[in-house]
Tab-separated table of C-alpha atoms (C1' of nucleotides) in Angstrom:
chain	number	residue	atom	x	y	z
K	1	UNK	CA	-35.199	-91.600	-87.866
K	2	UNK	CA	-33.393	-91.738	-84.954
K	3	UNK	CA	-30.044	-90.325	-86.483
K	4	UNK	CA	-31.934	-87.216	-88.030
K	5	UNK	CA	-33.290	-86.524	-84.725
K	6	UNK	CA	-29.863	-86.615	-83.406
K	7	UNK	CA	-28.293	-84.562	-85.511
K	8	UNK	CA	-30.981	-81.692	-85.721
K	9	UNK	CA	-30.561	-81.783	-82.075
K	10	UNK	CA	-26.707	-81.712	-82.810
K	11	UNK	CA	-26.615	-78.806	-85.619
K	12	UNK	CA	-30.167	-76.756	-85.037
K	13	UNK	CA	-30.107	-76.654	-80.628
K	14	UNK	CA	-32.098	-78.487	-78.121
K	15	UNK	CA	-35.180	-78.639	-79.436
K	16	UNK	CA	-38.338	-79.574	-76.652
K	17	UNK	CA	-39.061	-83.129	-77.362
K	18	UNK	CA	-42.345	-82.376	-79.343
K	19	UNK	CA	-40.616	-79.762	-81.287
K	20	UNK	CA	-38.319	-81.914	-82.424
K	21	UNK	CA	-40.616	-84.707	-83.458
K	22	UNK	CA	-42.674	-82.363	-85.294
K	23	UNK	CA	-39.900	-81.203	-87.550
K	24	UNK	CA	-38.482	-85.137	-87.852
K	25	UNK	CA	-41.675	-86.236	-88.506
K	26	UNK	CA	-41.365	-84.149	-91.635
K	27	UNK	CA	-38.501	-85.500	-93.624
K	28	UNK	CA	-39.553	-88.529	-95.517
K	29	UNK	CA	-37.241	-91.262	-96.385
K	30	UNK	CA	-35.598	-90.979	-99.777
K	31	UNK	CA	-33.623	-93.923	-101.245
K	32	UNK	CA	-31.599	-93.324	-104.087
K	33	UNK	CA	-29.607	-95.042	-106.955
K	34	UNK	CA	-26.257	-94.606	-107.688
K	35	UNK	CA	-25.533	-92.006	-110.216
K	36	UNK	CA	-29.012	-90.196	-109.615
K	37	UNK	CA	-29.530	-86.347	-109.118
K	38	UNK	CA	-30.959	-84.964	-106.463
K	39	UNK	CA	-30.995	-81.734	-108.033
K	40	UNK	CA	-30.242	-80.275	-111.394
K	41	UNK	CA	-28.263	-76.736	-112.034
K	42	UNK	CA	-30.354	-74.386	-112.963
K	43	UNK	CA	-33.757	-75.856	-111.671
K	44	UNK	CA	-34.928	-74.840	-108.497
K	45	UNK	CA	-34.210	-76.528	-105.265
K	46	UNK	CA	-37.358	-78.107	-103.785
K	47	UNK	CA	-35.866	-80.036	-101.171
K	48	UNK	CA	-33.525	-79.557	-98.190
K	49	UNK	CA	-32.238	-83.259	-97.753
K	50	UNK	CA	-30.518	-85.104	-94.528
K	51	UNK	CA	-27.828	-88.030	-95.435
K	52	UNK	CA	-28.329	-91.173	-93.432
K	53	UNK	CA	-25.857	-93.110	-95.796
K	54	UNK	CA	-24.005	-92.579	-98.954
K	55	UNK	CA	-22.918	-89.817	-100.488
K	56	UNK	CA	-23.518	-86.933	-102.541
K	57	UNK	CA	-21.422	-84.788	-105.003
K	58	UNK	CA	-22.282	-80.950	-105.742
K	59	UNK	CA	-20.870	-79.828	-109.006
K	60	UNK	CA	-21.487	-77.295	-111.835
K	61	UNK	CA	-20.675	-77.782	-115.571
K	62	UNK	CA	-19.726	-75.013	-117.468
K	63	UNK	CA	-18.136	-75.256	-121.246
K	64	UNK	CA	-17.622	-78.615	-121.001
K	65	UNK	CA	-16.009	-78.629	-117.610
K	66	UNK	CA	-17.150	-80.090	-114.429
K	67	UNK	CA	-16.151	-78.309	-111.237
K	68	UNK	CA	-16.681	-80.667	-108.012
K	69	UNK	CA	-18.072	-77.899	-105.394
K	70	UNK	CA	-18.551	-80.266	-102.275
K	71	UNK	CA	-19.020	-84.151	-101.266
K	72	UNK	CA	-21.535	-84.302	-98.413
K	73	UNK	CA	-21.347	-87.723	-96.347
K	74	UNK	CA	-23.635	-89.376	-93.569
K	75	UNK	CA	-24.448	-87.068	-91.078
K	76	UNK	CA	-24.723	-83.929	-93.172
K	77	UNK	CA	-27.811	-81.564	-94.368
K	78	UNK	CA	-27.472	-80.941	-97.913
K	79	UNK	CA	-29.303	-77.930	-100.210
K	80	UNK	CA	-28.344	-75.145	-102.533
K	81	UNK	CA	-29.074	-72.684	-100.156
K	82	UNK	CA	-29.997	-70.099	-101.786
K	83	UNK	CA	-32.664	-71.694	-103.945
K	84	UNK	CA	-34.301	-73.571	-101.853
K	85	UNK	CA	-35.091	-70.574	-99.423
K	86	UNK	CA	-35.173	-67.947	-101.992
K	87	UNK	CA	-36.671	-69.699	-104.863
K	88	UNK	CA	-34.220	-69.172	-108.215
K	89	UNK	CA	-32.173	-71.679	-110.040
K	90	UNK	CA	-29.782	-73.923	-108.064
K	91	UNK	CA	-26.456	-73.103	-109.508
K	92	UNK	CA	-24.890	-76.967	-109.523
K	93	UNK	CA	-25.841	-80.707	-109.527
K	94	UNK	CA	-26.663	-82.852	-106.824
K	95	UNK	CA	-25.956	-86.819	-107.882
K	96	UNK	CA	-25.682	-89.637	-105.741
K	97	UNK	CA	-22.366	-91.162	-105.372
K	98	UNK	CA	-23.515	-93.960	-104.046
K	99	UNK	CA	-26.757	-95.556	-103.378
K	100	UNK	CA	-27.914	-93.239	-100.793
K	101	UNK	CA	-30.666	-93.731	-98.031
K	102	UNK	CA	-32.438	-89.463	-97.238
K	103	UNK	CA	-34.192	-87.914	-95.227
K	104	UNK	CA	-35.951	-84.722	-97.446
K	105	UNK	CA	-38.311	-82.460	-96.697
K	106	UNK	CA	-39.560	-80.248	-99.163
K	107	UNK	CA	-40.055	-76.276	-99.283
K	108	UNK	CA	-43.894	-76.187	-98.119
K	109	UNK	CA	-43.342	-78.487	-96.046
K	110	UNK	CA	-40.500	-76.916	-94.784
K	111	UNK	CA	-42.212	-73.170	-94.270
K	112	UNK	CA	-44.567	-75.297	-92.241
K	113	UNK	CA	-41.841	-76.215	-89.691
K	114	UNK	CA	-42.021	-72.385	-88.448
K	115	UNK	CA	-45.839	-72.261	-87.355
K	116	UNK	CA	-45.058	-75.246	-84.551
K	117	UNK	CA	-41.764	-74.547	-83.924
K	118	UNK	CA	-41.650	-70.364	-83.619
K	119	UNK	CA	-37.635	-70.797	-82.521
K	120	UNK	CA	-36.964	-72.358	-86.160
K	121	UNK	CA	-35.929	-69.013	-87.533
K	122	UNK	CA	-33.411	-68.982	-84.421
K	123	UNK	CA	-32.132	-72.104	-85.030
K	124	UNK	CA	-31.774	-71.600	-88.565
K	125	UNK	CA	-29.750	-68.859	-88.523
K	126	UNK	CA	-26.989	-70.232	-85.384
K	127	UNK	CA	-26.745	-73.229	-88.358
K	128	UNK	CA	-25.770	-71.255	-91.162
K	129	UNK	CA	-23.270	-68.547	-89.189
K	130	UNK	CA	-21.560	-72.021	-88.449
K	131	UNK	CA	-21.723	-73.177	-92.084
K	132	UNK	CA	-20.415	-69.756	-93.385
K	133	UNK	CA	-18.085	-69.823	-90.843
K	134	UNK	CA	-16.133	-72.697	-92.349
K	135	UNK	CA	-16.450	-71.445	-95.489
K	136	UNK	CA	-14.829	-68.550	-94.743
K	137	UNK	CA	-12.093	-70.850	-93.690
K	138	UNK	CA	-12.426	-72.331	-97.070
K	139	UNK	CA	-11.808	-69.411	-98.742
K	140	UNK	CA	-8.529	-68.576	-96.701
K	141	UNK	CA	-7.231	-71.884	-97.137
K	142	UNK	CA	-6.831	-71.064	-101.018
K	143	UNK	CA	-5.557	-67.288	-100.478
K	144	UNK	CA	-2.880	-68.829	-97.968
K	145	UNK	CA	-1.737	-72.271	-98.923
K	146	UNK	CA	-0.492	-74.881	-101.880
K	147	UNK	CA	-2.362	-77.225	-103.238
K	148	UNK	CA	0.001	-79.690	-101.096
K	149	UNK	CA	-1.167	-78.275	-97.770
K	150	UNK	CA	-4.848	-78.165	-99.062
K	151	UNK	CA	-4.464	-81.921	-99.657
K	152	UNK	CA	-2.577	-82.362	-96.353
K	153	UNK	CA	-5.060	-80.420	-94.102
K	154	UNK	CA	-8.093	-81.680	-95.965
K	155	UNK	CA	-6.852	-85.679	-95.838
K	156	UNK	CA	-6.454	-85.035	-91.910
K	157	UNK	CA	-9.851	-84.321	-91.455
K	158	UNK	CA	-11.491	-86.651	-94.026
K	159	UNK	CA	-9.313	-89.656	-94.574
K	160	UNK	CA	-12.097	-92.470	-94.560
K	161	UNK	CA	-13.159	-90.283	-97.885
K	162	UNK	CA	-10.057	-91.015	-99.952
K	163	UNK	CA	-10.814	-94.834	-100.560
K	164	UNK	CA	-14.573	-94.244	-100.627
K	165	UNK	CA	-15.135	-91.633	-103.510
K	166	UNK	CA	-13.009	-90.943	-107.124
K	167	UNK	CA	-10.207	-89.272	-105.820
K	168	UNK	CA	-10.753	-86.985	-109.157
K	169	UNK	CA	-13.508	-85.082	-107.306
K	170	UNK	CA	-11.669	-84.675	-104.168
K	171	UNK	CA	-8.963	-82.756	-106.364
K	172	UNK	CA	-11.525	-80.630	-108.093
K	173	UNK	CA	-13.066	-79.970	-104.539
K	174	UNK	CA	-9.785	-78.617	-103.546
K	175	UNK	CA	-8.860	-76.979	-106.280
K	176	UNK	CA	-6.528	-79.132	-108.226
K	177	UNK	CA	-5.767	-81.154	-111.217
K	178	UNK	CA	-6.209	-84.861	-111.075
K	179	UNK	CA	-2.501	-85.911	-112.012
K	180	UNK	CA	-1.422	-82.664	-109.221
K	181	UNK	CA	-3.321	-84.368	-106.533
K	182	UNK	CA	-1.751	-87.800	-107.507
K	183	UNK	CA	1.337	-87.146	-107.237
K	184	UNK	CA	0.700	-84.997	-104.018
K	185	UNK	CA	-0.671	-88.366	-103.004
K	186	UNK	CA	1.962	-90.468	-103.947
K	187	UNK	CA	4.690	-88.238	-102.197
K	188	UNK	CA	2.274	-88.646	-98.867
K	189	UNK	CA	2.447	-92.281	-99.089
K	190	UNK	CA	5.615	-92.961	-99.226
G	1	UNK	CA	-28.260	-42.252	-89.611
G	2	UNK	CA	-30.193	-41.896	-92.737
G	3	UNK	CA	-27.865	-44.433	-95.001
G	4	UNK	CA	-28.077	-46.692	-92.105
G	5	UNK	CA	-31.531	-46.691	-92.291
G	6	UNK	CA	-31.168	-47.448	-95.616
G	7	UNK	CA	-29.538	-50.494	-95.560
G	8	UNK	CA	-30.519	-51.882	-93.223
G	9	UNK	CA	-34.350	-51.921	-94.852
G	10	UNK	CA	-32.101	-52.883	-98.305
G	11	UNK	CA	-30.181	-55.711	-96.259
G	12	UNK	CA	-32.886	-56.807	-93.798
G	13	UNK	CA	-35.964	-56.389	-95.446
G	14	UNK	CA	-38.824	-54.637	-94.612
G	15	UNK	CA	-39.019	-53.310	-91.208
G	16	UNK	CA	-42.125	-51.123	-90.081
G	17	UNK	CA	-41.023	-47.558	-88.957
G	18	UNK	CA	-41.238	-47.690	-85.208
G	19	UNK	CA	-38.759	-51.256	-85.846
G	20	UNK	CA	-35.929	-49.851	-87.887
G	21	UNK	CA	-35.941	-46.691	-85.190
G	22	UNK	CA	-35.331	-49.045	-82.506
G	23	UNK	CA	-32.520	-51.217	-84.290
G	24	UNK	CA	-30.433	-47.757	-85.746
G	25	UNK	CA	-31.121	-46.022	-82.396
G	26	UNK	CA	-28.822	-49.028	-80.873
G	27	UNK	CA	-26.113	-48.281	-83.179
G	28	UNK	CA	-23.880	-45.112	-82.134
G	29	UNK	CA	-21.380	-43.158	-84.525
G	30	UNK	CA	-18.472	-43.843	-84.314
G	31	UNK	CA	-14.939	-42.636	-85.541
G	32	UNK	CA	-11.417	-44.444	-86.266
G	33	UNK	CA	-8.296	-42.203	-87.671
G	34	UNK	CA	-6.737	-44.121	-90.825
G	35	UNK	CA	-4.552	-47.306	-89.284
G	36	UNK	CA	-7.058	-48.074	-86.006
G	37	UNK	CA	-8.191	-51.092	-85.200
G	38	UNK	CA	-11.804	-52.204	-84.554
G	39	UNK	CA	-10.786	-55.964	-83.894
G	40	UNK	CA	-7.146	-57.960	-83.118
G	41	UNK	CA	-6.785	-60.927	-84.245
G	42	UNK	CA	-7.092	-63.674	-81.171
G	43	UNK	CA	-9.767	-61.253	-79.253
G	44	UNK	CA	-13.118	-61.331	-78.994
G	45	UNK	CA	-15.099	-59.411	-81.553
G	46	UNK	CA	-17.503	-57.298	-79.052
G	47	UNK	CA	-18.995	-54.919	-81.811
G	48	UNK	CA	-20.346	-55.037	-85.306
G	49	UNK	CA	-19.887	-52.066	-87.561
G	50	UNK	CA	-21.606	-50.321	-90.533
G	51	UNK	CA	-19.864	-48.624	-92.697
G	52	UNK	CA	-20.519	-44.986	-93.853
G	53	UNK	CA	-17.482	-43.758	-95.247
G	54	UNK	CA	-13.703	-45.586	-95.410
G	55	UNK	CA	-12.323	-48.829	-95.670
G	56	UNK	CA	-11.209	-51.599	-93.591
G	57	UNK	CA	-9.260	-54.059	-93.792
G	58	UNK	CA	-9.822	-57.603	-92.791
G	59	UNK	CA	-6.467	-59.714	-92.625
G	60	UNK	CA	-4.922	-62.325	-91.252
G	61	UNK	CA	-0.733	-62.502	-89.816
G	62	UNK	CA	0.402	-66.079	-89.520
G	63	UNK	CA	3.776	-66.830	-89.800
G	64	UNK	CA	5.073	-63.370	-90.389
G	65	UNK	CA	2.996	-63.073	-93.883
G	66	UNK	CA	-0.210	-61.110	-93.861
G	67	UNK	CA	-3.552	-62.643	-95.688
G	68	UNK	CA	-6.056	-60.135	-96.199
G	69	UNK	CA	-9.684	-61.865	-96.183
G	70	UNK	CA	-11.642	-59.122	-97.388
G	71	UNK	CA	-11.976	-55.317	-97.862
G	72	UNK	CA	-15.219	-53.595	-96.489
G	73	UNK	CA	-16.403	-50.587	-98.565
G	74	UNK	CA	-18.967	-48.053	-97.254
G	75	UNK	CA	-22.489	-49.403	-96.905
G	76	UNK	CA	-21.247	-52.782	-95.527
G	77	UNK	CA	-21.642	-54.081	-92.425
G	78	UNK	CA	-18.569	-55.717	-91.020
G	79	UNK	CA	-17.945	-58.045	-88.295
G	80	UNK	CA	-16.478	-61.592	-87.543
G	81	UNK	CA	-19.708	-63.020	-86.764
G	82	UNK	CA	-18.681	-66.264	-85.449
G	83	UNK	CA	-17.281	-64.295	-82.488
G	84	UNK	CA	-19.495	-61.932	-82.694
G	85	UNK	CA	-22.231	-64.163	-82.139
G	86	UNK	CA	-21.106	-67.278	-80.377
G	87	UNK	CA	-17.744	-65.647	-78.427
G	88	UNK	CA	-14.262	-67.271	-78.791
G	89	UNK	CA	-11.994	-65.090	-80.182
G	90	UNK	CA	-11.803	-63.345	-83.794
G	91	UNK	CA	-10.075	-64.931	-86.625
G	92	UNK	CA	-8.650	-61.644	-87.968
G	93	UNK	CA	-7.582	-57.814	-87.997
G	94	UNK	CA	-9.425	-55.419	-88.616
G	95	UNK	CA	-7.561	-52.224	-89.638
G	96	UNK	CA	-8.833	-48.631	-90.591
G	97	UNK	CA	-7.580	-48.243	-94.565
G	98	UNK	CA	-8.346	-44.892	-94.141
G	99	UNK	CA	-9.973	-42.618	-91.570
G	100	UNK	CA	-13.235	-44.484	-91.426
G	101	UNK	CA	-17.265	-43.234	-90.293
G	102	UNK	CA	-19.330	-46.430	-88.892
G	103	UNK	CA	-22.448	-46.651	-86.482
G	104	UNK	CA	-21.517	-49.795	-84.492
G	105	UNK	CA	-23.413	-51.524	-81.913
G	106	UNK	CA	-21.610	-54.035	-79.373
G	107	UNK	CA	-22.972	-57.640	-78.485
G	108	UNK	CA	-25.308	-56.758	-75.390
G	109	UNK	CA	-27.005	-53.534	-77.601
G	110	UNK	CA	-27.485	-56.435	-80.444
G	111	UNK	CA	-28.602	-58.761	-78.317
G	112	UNK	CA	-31.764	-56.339	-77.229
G	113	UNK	CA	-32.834	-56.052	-80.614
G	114	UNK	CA	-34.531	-58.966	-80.382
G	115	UNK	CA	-36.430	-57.999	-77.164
G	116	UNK	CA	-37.881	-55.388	-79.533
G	117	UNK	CA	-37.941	-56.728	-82.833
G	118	UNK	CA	-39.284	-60.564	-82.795
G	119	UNK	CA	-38.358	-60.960	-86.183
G	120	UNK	CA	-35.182	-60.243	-85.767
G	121	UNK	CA	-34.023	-63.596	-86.215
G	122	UNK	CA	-35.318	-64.407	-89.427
G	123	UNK	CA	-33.763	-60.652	-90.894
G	124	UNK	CA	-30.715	-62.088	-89.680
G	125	UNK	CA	-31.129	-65.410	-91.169
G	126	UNK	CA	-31.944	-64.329	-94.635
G	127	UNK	CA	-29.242	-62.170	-94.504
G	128	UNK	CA	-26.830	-64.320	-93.595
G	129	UNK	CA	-28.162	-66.964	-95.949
G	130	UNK	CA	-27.331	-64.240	-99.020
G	131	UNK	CA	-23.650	-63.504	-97.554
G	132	UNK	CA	-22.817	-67.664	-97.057
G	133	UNK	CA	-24.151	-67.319	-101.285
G	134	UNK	CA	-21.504	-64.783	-102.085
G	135	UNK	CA	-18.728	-66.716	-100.038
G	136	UNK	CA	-19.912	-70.188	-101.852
G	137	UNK	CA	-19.358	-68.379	-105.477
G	138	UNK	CA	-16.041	-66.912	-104.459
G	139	UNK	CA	-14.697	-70.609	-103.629
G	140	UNK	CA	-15.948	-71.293	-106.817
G	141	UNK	CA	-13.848	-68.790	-108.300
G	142	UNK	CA	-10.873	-70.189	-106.622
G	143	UNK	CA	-11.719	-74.129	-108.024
G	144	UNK	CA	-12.541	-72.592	-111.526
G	145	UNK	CA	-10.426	-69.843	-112.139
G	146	UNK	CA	-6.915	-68.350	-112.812
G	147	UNK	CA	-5.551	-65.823	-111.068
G	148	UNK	CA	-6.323	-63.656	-114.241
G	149	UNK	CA	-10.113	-64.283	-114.102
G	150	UNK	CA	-10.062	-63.449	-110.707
G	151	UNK	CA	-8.689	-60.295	-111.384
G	152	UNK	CA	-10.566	-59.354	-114.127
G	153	UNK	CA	-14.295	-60.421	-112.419
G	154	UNK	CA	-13.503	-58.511	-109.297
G	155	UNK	CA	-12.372	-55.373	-111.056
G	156	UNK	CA	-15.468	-55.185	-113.229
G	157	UNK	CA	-17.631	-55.714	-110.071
G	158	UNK	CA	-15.312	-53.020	-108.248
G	159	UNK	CA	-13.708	-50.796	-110.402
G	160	UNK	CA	-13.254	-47.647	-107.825
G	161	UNK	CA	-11.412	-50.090	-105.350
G	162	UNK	CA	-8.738	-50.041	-107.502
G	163	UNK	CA	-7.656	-46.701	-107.166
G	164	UNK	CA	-8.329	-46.262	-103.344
G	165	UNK	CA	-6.453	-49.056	-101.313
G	166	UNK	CA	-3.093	-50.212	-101.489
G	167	UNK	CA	-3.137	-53.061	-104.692
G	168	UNK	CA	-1.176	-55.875	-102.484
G	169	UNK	CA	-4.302	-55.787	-100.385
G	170	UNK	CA	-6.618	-56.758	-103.379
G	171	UNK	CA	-4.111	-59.294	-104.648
G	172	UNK	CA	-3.712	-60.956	-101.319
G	173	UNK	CA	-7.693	-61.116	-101.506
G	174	UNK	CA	-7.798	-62.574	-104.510
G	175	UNK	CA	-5.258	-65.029	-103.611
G	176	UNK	CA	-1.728	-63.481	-105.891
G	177	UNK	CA	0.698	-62.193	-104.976
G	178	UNK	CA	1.397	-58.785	-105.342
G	179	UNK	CA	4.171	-58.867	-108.747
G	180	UNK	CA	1.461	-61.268	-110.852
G	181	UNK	CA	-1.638	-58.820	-109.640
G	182	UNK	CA	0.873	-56.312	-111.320
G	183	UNK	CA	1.920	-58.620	-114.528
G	184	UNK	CA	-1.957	-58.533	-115.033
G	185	UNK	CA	-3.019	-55.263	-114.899
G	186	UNK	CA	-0.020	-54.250	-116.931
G	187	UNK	CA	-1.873	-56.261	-119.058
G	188	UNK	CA	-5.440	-55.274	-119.042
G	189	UNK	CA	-4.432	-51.236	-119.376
G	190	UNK	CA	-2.422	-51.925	-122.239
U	1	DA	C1'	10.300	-28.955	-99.974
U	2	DT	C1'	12.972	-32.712	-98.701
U	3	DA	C1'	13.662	-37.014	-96.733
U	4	DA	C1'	11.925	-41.335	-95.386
U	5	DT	C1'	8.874	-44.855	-96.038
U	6	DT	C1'	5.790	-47.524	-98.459
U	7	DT	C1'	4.041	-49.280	-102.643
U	8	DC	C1'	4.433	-50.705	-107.262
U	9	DT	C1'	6.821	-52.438	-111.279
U	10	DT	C1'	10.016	-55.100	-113.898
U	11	DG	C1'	13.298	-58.705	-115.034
U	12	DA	C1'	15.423	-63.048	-114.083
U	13	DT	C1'	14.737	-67.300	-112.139
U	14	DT	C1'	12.536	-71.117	-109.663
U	15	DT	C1'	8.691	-73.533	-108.186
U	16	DT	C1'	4.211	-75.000	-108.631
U	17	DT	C1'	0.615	-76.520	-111.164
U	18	DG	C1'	-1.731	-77.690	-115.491
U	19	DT	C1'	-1.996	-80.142	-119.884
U	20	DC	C1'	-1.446	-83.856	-122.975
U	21	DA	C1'	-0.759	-88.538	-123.858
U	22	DA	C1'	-0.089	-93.242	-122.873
U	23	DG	C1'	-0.571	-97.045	-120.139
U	24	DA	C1'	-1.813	-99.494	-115.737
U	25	DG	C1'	-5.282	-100.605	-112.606
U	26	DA	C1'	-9.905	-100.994	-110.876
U	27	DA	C1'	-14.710	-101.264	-111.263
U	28	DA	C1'	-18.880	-102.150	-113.741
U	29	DG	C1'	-21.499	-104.486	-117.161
U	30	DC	C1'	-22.488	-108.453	-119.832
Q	1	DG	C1'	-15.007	-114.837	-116.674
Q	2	DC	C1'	-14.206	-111.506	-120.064
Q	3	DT	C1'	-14.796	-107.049	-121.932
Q	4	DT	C1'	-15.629	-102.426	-121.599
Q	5	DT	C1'	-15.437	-98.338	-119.250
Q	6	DC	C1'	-13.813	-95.425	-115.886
Q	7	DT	C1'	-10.131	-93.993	-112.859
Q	8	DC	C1'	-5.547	-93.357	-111.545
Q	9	DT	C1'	-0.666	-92.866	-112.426
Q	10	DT	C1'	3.425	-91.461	-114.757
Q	11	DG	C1'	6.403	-88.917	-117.855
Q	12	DA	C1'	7.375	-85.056	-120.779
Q	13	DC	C1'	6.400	-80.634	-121.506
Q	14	DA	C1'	4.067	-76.014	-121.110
Q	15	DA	C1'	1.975	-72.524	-118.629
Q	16	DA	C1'	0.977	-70.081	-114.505
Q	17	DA	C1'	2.370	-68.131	-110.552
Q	18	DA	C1'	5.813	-67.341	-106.753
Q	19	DT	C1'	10.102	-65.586	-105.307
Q	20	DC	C1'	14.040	-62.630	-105.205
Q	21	DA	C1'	16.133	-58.424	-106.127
Q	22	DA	C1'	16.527	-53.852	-107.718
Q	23	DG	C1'	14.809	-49.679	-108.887
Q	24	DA	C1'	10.894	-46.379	-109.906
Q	25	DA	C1'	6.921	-44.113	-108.289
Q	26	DA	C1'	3.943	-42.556	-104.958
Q	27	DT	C1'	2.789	-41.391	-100.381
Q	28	DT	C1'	3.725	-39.810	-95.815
Q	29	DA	C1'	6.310	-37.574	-92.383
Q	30	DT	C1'	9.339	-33.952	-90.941
DNA sequence: ATAATTTCTTGATTTTTGTCAAGAGAAAGC
DNA sequence: GCTTTCTCTTGACAAAAATCAAGAAATTAT
């Protein structure tokens, strides 16, 4: 527990020291299998989960093909959004990469958070200006560069990712073909 | 003040009457001749605008070439919030399209909303949870589909656009360049 | 109204990226 | 260990999109 209590700390503000137990002491543990979902496109989000190892990939599948959205590692809070506060389908898959250890809390227990901690609302929204923040710089990455500097900018900040997942999503995730992101790669290595 | 009334009920949710006065009396009219700036690039992003009649431009110039990130239409708000709220200085321009109506508000007027309207947080929150929705579909867009699609989902969802900005604007947005935007609407009028 | 500037279109060409197919390599299952 | 399955690479080719250049059209300024 220790981690998630660092990192809500980390993303959500300095919480008072009973605040912040009373929102850890929310999340249960979660272990998962390999290959298992977490959430299914267009079911509803019930659960708001924290990653204390393994990983996660968010994809859709539409006519037969898969679109890799995101690949959230240790350290990260991962959701659809929108469902889980607003109720509504989720719009992709969640499946475990990996075994993965959680912490999840679900959406009543969730709501609950904001009677003991009245700030949560605050906190809440800092945390997603930052998320949508970087996805804004998501989105200008593909208006202003190749999929070569995509690959480039993205390996810098995520290399221990390349030999840990199929590289296959990482291309999708960026926008690419398989065989265009190999070769990118190959060029890179040599 | 009326339309700003208006949306910000439609965008914020249900204030009660004596809250929404205080929020749009914070908010003065303001107006920008066709080519103004409200932000530069590299500065801090002291005010946050609503839209009543115009367009702005929101663009990037790295490099010498010019990305725009986004048009705002009337009954937008438009800022960049991760200035806006945290400081540090604004990713982008933004430029007057056209002579351009707005109520804006600047950080230390915002910042007294919440003196005044406790749940001002949580409006923000859910608003910003809908816009970081919106951004998440359009990098779908750009993992999924070709510059054609692109096109032709944006122009259905904002047909009058089309005929009131300059069209290398829209391409840039939708990550073309301006002679393919061109190739394709050739196209889809013939 | 005319001139100057900006925007848009079009063609020719190049570059980038995707697709298809086959095989190599790695990982998972038995 | 061996087999099966999944993943990655490579080549050949096709399609998509960018670039360059020139001219047409529209807008703005004078």
């Amino acid at each position: 527990m220790e981690s998630l209590e660092y990192y809500i700390k980390e993303y959500f503000g300095v919480l008072k020291q009973d605040e912040l137990k009373v929102v850890c002491d929310k999340f249960k543990a979660q272990i998962l299998p390999k290959g298992a979902f977490l959430m299914r496109q267009g079911q509803p989000a019930h659960q708001l989960s924290f990653i204390k190892s393994g990983m996660v990939r968010l994809y859709t599948q539409d006519d037969g093909k898969e679109i890799t959205q995101w690949i959230s590692t240790p350290g990260y809070f991962v959701t659809e959004i929108s469902s889980f506060m607003f109720g509504g389908s989720s719009r992709w898959n969640m499946q475990a990469l990996t075994d993965v250890d959680l912490f999840s809390i679900d959406r009543t227990d969730y709501q609950k958070i904001l009677k003991e901690v009245p700030q949560w609302h605050e906190f809440e929204k800092l945390f997603i200006i930052k998320c949508f923040t970087i996805l804004e710089n998501r989105v200008y990455n593909h208006l202003s560069k190749s999929a070569e500097e995509r690959y480039q900018d993205f390996f810098k900040q995520n290399p221990s990712l390349f030999n840990q997942v199929p590289l296959q999503y990482i291309a999708s995730m960026l926008g690419m073909s398989p065989e265009t992101f190999s070769r990118i790669r190959n060029k890179q290595l040599s």
